[in-house]
Coordinates of C-alpha atoms in Angstrom, one line a residue:
X1 CA 8.1 53.1 -18.8
X2 CA 5.8 55.0 -21.3
X3 CA 8.4 56.0 -24.0
X4 CA 10.5 53.6 -26.0
X5 CA 13.3 54.7 -28.4
X6 CA 13.4 52.1 -31.2
X7 CA 17.0 51.1 -31.8
X8 CA 18.4 49.4 -34.9
X9 CA 16.0 51.0 -37.4
X10 CA 17.1 49.9 -40.8
X11 CA 15.8 51.6 -43.9
X12 CA 15.3 49.4 -47.0
X13 CA 15.8 51.3 -50.2
X14 CA 15.9 49.5 -53.5
X15 CA 15.6 50.3 -57.2
X16 CA 12.1 48.8 -57.5
X17 CA 10.6 50.8 -54.7
X18 CA 12.2 54.1 -55.8
X19 CA 11.0 53.6 -59.4
X20 CA 7.6 52.8 -58.2
X21 CA 7.6 56.0 -56.1
X22 CA 8.5 57.9 -59.2
X23 CA 5.7 56.2 -61.2
X24 CA 8.4 55.0 -63.6
X25 CA 7.5 51.5 -64.8
X26 CA 9.8 49.0 -66.4
X27 CA 9.7 49.5 -70.1
X28 CA 8.7 53.2 -69.9
X29 CA 10.8 55.6 -72.0
X30 CA 12.5 57.1 -68.9
X31 CA 13.1 53.9 -66.9
X32 CA 16.6 53.1 -68.1
X33 CA 17.9 56.6 -67.7
X34 CA 16.3 56.9 -64.2
X35 CA 17.8 53.6 -63.2
X36 CA 21.2 54.6 -64.4
X37 CA 21.0 57.8 -62.4
X38 CA 19.9 55.8 -59.3
X39 CA 22.9 53.6 -59.7
X40 CA 25.1 56.7 -59.5
X41 CA 23.7 57.7 -56.1
X42 CA 23.0 54.3 -54.7
X43 CA 26.2 54.0 -52.6
X44 CA 25.7 57.4 -51.1
X45 CA 22.3 56.5 -49.6
X46 CA 23.4 54.8 -46.3
X47 CA 25.5 57.8 -45.3
X48 CA 22.6 60.2 -45.9
X49 CA 20.0 58.4 -43.8
X50 CA 19.7 59.3 -40.1
X51 CA 16.9 57.0 -38.9
X52 CA 14.8 57.8 -35.9
X53 CA 12.1 55.7 -34.3
X54 CA 10.2 56.4 -31.1
X55 CA 7.0 55.1 -29.5
X56 CA 5.1 56.4 -26.5
X57 CA 1.9 55.3 -24.6
X58 CA -0.5 58.0 -23.4
X59 CA -4.2 58.9 -23.6
X60 CA -6.1 61.3 -25.9
X61 CA -6.3 64.7 -24.3
X62 CA -9.6 66.7 -24.6
X63 CA -8.4 68.9 -27.5
X64 CA -7.7 65.8 -29.7
X65 CA -10.9 63.9 -28.9
X66 CA -12.9 62.8 -32.0
X67 CA -16.5 61.8 -32.5
X68 CA -15.5 58.2 -32.2
X69 CA -12.6 58.4 -29.7
X70 CA -13.2 60.5 -26.7
X71 CA -11.0 62.1 -24.0
X72 CA -8.9 59.6 -22.2
X73 CA -8.9 56.8 -24.8
X74 CA -5.6 54.9 -24.5
X75 CA -3.3 55.5 -27.5
X76 CA 0.3 54.9 -28.6
X77 CA 2.0 57.6 -30.6
X78 CA 4.8 56.7 -33.0
X79 CA 7.2 58.9 -34.9
X80 CA 9.7 58.0 -37.6
X81 CA 12.3 60.2 -39.4
X82 CA 15.1 59.8 -41.8
X83 CA 16.7 63.2 -41.1
X84 CA 17.2 66.1 -43.4
X85 CA 20.3 65.2 -45.4
X86 CA 18.4 63.6 -48.3
X87 CA 15.9 66.4 -48.3
X88 CA 18.7 69.0 -48.5
X89 CA 20.5 67.1 -51.2
X90 CA 17.3 67.0 -53.3
X91 CA 16.9 70.7 -52.9
X92 CA 20.5 71.3 -53.9
X93 CA 20.2 69.2 -57.0
X94 CA 17.0 71.1 -58.0
X95 CA 18.7 74.4 -57.5
X96 CA 21.6 73.3 -59.7
X97 CA 19.2 72.3 -62.4
X98 CA 19.7 68.5 -61.9
X99 CA 16.0 67.7 -61.9
X100 CA 16.4 64.0 -62.3
X101 CA 18.7 63.7 -59.3
X102 CA 16.5 66.0 -57.3
X103 CA 13.5 63.8 -57.9
X104 CA 15.5 60.7 -57.2
X105 CA 16.7 61.9 -53.8
X106 CA 13.2 62.9 -52.8
X107 CA 11.9 59.5 -53.8
X108 CA 14.7 57.8 -52.0
X109 CA 13.9 59.7 -48.8
X110 CA 10.2 58.8 -49.1
X111 CA 11.0 55.1 -49.6
X112 CA 13.5 55.1 -46.7
X113 CA 10.9 56.7 -44.4
X114 CA 8.1 54.3 -45.5
X115 CA 10.4 51.3 -45.0
X116 CA 11.0 52.1 -41.3
X117 CA 7.3 51.3 -40.6
X118 CA 8.3 47.7 -40.2
X119 CA 10.5 48.6 -37.3
X120 CA 7.8 50.7 -35.6
X121 CA 5.3 47.9 -36.1
X122 CA 7.6 45.3 -34.6
X123 CA 8.3 47.6 -31.6
X124 CA 4.6 48.4 -31.2
X125 CA 3.6 44.7 -31.3
X126 CA 6.2 43.8 -28.6
X127 CA 5.1 46.7 -26.4
X128 CA 1.4 45.8 -26.8
X129 CA 2.2 42.2 -26.0
X130 CA 3.9 43.2 -22.7
X131 CA 1.0 45.5 -21.8
X132 CA -1.6 42.9 -22.8
X133 CA -3.4 45.2 -25.2
X134 CA -4.1 45.3 -28.9
X135 CA -4.4 48.0 -31.6
X136 CA -8.0 48.8 -32.7
X137 CA -7.1 51.4 -35.3
X138 CA -4.4 53.6 -36.7
X139 CA -5.2 57.3 -36.9
X140 CA -3.4 59.6 -39.4
X141 CA -3.6 63.3 -39.5
X142 CA -5.4 65.2 -40.9
X143 CA -7.8 62.6 -42.2
X144 CA -8.6 60.8 -38.9
X145 CA -7.5 63.3 -36.3
X146 CA -6.5 66.9 -36.0
X147 CA -3.0 68.0 -37.1
X148 CA -2.6 69.1 -33.5
X149 CA -1.7 65.5 -32.6
X150 CA 1.7 66.1 -34.2
X151 CA 2.4 68.8 -31.7
X152 CA 1.2 66.6 -28.9
X153 CA 3.5 63.8 -30.1
X154 CA 6.4 66.3 -30.5
X155 CA 6.0 67.5 -26.9
X156 CA 5.2 64.1 -25.3
X157 CA 8.0 62.3 -27.0
X158 CA 10.5 65.2 -26.5
X159 CA 11.5 65.1 -30.2
X160 CA 13.4 68.3 -30.2
X161 CA 15.5 67.4 -27.1
X162 CA 16.1 63.8 -28.2
X163 CA 16.6 64.3 -32.0
X164 CA 16.5 67.9 -32.9
X165 CA 13.2 67.5 -34.6
X166 CA 11.3 70.9 -34.8
X167 CA 7.7 71.7 -35.4
X168 CA 6.2 74.7 -37.3
X169 CA 3.4 76.9 -36.3
X170 CA 1.2 74.9 -38.6
X171 CA 2.1 71.7 -36.7
X172 CA 4.3 70.3 -39.5
X173 CA 7.3 68.3 -38.3
X174 CA 10.8 69.3 -39.5
X175 CA 12.6 67.5 -41.1
X176 CA 9.9 67.1 -43.6
X177 CA 10.7 63.4 -44.0
X178 CA 9.2 62.6 -40.6
X179 CA 5.9 60.8 -40.0
X180 CA 3.6 60.6 -37.0
X181 CA 0.9 58.0 -36.3
X182 CA -1.5 57.4 -33.5
X183 CA -2.7 53.9 -32.6
X184 CA -5.9 53.5 -30.7
X185 CA -5.5 50.7 -28.1
X186 CA -7.9 48.0 -27.1
X187 CA -8.2 45.4 -24.4
X188 CA -8.5 42.8 -27.2
X189 CA -5.0 41.4 -27.3
X190 CA -5.7 39.4 -30.5
X191 CA -6.4 42.6 -32.5
X192 CA -3.5 44.4 -34.2
X193 CA -4.7 46.8 -36.9
X194 CA -1.6 48.9 -37.0
X195 CA -1.1 49.1 -40.8
X196 CA -2.0 51.9 -43.0
X197 CA -5.5 51.5 -44.4
X198 CA -5.4 52.4 -48.1
X199 CA -9.2 52.0 -48.2
X200 CA -9.6 54.9 -45.8
X201 CA -7.0 57.1 -47.4
X202 CA -8.0 60.0 -49.6
X203 CA -4.8 60.0 -51.7
X204 CA -6.1 58.1 -54.7
X205 CA -3.0 58.7 -56.8
X206 CA -0.5 57.3 -54.3
X207 CA 2.0 55.1 -56.1
X208 CA 2.0 52.7 -53.1
X209 CA -1.8 52.4 -52.9
X210 CA -2.9 48.8 -52.4
X211 CA -6.2 47.2 -53.3
X212 CA -8.9 47.9 -50.6
X213 CA -9.2 45.2 -48.0
X214 CA -10.3 44.6 -44.5
X215 CA -7.9 45.3 -41.7
X216 CA -6.4 42.1 -40.3
X217 CA -6.2 40.9 -36.8
X218 CA -3.0 39.6 -35.2
X219 CA -4.2 36.0 -35.7
X220 CA -4.9 36.6 -39.4
X221 CA -1.5 38.2 -40.2
X222 CA 1.3 36.1 -41.3

């Protein structure tokens, strides 16, 4: 089997992560007001999240080959989504002039999507173990690979048929709160570099950016 639907995906959304995503630090003038607004919507969050996780094993087609990774390189493609309910609620709040709640719902959706990576990573590790392979590198579009990879993943993983996930002419997945990663596989079973590499990311203002560090192997990770 080359495609695995990841069951039991559980988003983890807490006040600290949401405030960090908003760049709202404890002690800042807006913190208490934002935290109070978050408390008002907190109980609605579980009903607004429709988590999706799927993983597929394939090879790079010719049109996605890079200077480093050529045609036929074995890869795994993973897609995560939290649906469109929070995105729509954020838009509704903005249209009504409730800008704080609009920002909050957008931040909540981002945190929920980011938190699902733990489920994808766990599934990827298990699949790699059964296939006796490792992960050499994680590729993210458009920095490491063409945006066309999102259409490749959308087609290969049957995202529209399975989950109603669409794709635009510009290769953007819809719902917006959907992510796609490509993992280059290696015969070295002890290597598992599946995490996002902040050092290689061009988004220097990201609130979740970590200090640069070397990617860890499976033996180094706790």
